[in-house]
Coordinates of C-alpha atoms in Angstrom, one line a residue:
X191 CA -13.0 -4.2 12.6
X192 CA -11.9 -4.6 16.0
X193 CA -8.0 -5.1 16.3
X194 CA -7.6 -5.7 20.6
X195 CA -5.3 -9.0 21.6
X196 CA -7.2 -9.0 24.6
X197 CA -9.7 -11.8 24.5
X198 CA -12.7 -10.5 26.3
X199 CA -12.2 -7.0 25.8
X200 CA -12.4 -7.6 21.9
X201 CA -15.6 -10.2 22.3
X202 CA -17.1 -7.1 24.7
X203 CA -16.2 -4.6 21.9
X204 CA -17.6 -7.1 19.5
X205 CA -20.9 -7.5 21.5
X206 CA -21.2 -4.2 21.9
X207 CA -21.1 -2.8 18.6
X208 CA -23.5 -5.5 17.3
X209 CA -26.0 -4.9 19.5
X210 CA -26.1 -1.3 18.1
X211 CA -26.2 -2.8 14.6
X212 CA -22.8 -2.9 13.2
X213 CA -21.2 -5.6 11.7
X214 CA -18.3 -6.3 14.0
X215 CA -15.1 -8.3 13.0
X216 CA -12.0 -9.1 14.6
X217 CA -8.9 -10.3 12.3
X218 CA -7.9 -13.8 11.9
X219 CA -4.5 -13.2 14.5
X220 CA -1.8 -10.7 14.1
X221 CA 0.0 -12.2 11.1
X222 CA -0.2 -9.9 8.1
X223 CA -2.5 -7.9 10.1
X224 CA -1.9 -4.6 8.0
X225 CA -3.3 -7.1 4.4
X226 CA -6.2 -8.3 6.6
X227 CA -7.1 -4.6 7.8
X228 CA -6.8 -3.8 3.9
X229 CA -8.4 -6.7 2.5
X230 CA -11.6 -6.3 4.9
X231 CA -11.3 -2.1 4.3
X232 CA -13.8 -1.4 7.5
X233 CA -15.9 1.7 7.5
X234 CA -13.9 1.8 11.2
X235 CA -10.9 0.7 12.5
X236 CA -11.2 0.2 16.5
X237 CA -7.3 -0.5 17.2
X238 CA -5.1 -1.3 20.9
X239 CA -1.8 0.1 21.0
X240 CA -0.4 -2.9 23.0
X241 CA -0.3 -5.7 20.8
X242 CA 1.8 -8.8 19.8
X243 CA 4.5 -7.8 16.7
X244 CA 3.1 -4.8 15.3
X245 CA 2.1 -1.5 17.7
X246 CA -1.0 -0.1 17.0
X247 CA 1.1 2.9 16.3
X248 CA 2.9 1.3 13.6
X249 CA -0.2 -0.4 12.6
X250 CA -1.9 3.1 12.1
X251 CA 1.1 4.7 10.2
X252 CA 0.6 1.7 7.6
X253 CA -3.2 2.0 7.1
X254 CA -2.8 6.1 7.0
X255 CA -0.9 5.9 4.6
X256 CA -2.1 3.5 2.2
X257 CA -5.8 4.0 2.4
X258 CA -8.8 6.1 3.9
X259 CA -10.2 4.2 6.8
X260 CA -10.6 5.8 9.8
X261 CA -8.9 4.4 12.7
X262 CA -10.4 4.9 16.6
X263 CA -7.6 4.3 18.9
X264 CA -8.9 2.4 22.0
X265 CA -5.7 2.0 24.2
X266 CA -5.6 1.9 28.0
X267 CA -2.8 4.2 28.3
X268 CA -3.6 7.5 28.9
X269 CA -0.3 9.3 29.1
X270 CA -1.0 12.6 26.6
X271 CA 2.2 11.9 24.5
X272 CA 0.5 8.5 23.4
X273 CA -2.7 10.4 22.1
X274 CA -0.8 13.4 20.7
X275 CA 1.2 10.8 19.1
X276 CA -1.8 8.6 17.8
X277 CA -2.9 11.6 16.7
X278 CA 0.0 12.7 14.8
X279 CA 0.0 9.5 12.5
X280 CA -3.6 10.0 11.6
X281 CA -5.9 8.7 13.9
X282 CA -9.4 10.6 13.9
X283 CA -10.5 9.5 17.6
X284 CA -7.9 8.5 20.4
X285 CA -10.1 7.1 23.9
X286 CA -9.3 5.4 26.9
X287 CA -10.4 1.8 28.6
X288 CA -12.4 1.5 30.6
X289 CA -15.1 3.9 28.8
X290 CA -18.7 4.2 28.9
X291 CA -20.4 2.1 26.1
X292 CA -22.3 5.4 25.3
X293 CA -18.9 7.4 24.8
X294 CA -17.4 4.7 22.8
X295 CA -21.0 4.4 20.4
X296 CA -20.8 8.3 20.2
X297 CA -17.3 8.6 18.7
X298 CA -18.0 5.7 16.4
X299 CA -21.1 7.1 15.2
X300 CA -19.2 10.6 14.6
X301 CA -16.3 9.5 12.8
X302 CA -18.2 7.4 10.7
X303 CA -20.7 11.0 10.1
X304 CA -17.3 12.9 9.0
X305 CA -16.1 9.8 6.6
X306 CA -19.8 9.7 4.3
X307 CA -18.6 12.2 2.1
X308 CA -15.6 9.9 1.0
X309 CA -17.6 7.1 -0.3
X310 CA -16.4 8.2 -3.7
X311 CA -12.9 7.7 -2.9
X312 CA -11.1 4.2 -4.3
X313 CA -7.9 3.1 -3.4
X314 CA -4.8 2.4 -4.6
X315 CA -1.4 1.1 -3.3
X316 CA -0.3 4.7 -1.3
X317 CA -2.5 6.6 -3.2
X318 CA -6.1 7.8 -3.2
X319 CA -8.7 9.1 -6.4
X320 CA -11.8 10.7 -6.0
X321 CA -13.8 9.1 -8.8
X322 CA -16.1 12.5 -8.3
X323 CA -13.5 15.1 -8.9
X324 CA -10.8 12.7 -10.2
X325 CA -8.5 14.1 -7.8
X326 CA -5.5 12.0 -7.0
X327 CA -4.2 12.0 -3.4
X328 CA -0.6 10.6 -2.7
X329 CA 2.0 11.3 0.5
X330 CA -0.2 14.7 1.4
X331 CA -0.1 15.7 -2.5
X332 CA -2.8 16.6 -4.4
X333 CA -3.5 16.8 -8.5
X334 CA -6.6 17.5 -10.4
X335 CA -6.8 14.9 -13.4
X336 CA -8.6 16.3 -16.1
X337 CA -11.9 14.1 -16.9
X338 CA -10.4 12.3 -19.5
X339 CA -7.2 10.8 -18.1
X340 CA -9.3 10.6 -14.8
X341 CA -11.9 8.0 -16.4
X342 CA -8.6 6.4 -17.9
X343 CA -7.3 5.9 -14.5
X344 CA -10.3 4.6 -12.9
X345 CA -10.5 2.2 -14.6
X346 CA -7.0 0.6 -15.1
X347 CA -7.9 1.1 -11.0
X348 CA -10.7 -1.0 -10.9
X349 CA -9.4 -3.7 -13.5
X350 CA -8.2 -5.8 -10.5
X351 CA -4.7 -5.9 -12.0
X352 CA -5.7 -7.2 -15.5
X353 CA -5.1 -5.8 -18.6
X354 CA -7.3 -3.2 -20.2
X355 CA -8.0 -3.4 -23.8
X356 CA -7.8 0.0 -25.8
X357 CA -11.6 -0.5 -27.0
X358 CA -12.0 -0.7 -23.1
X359 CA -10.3 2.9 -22.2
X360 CA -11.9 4.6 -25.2
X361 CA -15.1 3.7 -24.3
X362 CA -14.7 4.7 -20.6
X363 CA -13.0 8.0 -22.2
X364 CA -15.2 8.9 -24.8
X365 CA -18.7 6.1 -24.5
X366 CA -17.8 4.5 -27.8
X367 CA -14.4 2.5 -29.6
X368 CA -15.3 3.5 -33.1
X369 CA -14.0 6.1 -34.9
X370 CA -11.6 7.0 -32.4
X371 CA -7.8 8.0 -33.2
X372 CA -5.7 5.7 -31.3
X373 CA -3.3 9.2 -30.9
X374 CA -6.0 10.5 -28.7
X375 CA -5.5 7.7 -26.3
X376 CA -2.0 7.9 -26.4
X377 CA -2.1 11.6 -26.1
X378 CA -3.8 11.5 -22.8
X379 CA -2.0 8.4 -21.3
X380 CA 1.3 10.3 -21.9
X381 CA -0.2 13.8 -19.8
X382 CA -1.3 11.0 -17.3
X383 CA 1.9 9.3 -16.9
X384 CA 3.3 12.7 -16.8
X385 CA 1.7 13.3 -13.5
X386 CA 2.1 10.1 -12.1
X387 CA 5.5 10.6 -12.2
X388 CA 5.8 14.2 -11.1
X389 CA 4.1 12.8 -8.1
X390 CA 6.7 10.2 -7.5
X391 CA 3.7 7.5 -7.6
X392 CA 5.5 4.3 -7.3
X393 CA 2.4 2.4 -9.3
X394 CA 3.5 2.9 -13.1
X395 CA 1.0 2.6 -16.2
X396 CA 2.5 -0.1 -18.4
X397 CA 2.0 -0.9 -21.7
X398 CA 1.5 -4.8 -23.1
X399 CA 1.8 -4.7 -26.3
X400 CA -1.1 -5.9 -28.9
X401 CA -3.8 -6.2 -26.1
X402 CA -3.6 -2.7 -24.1
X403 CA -2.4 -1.3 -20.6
X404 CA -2.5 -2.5 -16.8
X405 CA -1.8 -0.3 -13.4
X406 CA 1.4 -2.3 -11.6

């Protein structure tokens, strides 16, 4: 996704990258632009600094925080404080206009080399889990999640805000609903809500009673 107000620059950038076989994008406007960039989740964020409402400072403090893209900064100021800066809030690349094509296909194609190892990361609202090592990741924290409460929470994750059934959770927890003591579940949703909470994660496991549990 290319985020440049900049008309021709962004259809140049656009251009560009598709003739080296990306799938380019631009957002629909500036409104809500930090939902679009979220909703779309690029592999790569190409992203001005000069734009209408939001900086692309501000822009890449919101998307840092909240999830794992990678964000290219492609500004035409090149005072150091702005790229020490950019690079302070997360940014993986910071590079100047005018560049050469080649220079800007060569940083693309490396940042999106160092980011193939998190394909197993999903996201949440502020927080991160790596469905691999069911680690959770939230404001530069880290916790392990035993496998258990791990498979618990990927899935109330990936339920798209609906409510999971208990048969649901103790088949993702244990590959079957029968014969399974209810306690069990509730054993390793209380550890799990534990940890939630010693990690001040603002998104709470919630309990609706007679049909089973949602992530809010």
């Amino acid at each position: 996704m290319v985020v440049e107000d900049d008309v021709l620059m962004c259809d140049e950038l656009l251009d560009m990258l598709t003739k080296a076989g990306y799938r380019a994008v631009k957002p629909d406007g500036f409104d809500n632009i930090i939902e679009q960039i979220l909703d779309m989740a690029p592999d790569i964020l190409l992203l001005d600094i000069n734009l209408p409402g939001r900086s692309g400072f501000d822009i890449c403090r919101e998307i840092k925080r909240r999830s794992s893209v990678p964000v290219l900064v492609l500004t035409s100021r090149d005072q150091l404080k702005d790229e020490l800066h950019a690079l302070e809030l997360g940014a993986d690349e910071f590079l100047t206009k005018p560049c050469r094509r080649e220079r800007l296909l060569a940083r693309v194609a490396n940042v999106l080399k160092r980011y193939e190892g998190r394909q197993n990361l999903i996201e949440g609202e502020g927080f991160l889990l790596d469905t691999q090592t069911y680690t959770l990741y939230i404001d530069g924290r880290s916790a392990v999640l035993p496998q258990n409460q791990g498979r618990i929470f990927e899935t109330l994750m990936t339920s798209g805000g609906e409510v999971v059934s208990k048969e649901k959770l103790c088949e993702a927890v244990w590959g079957t609903s029968e014969y399974i003591d209810e306690n069990a579940l509730q054993v390793n949703l209380t550890r799990l809500k534990k940890t939630m909470a010693g990690l001040d994660m603002k998104a709470k496991i919630i309990a609706v009673r007679g049909v089973g549990y949602k992530l809010e």
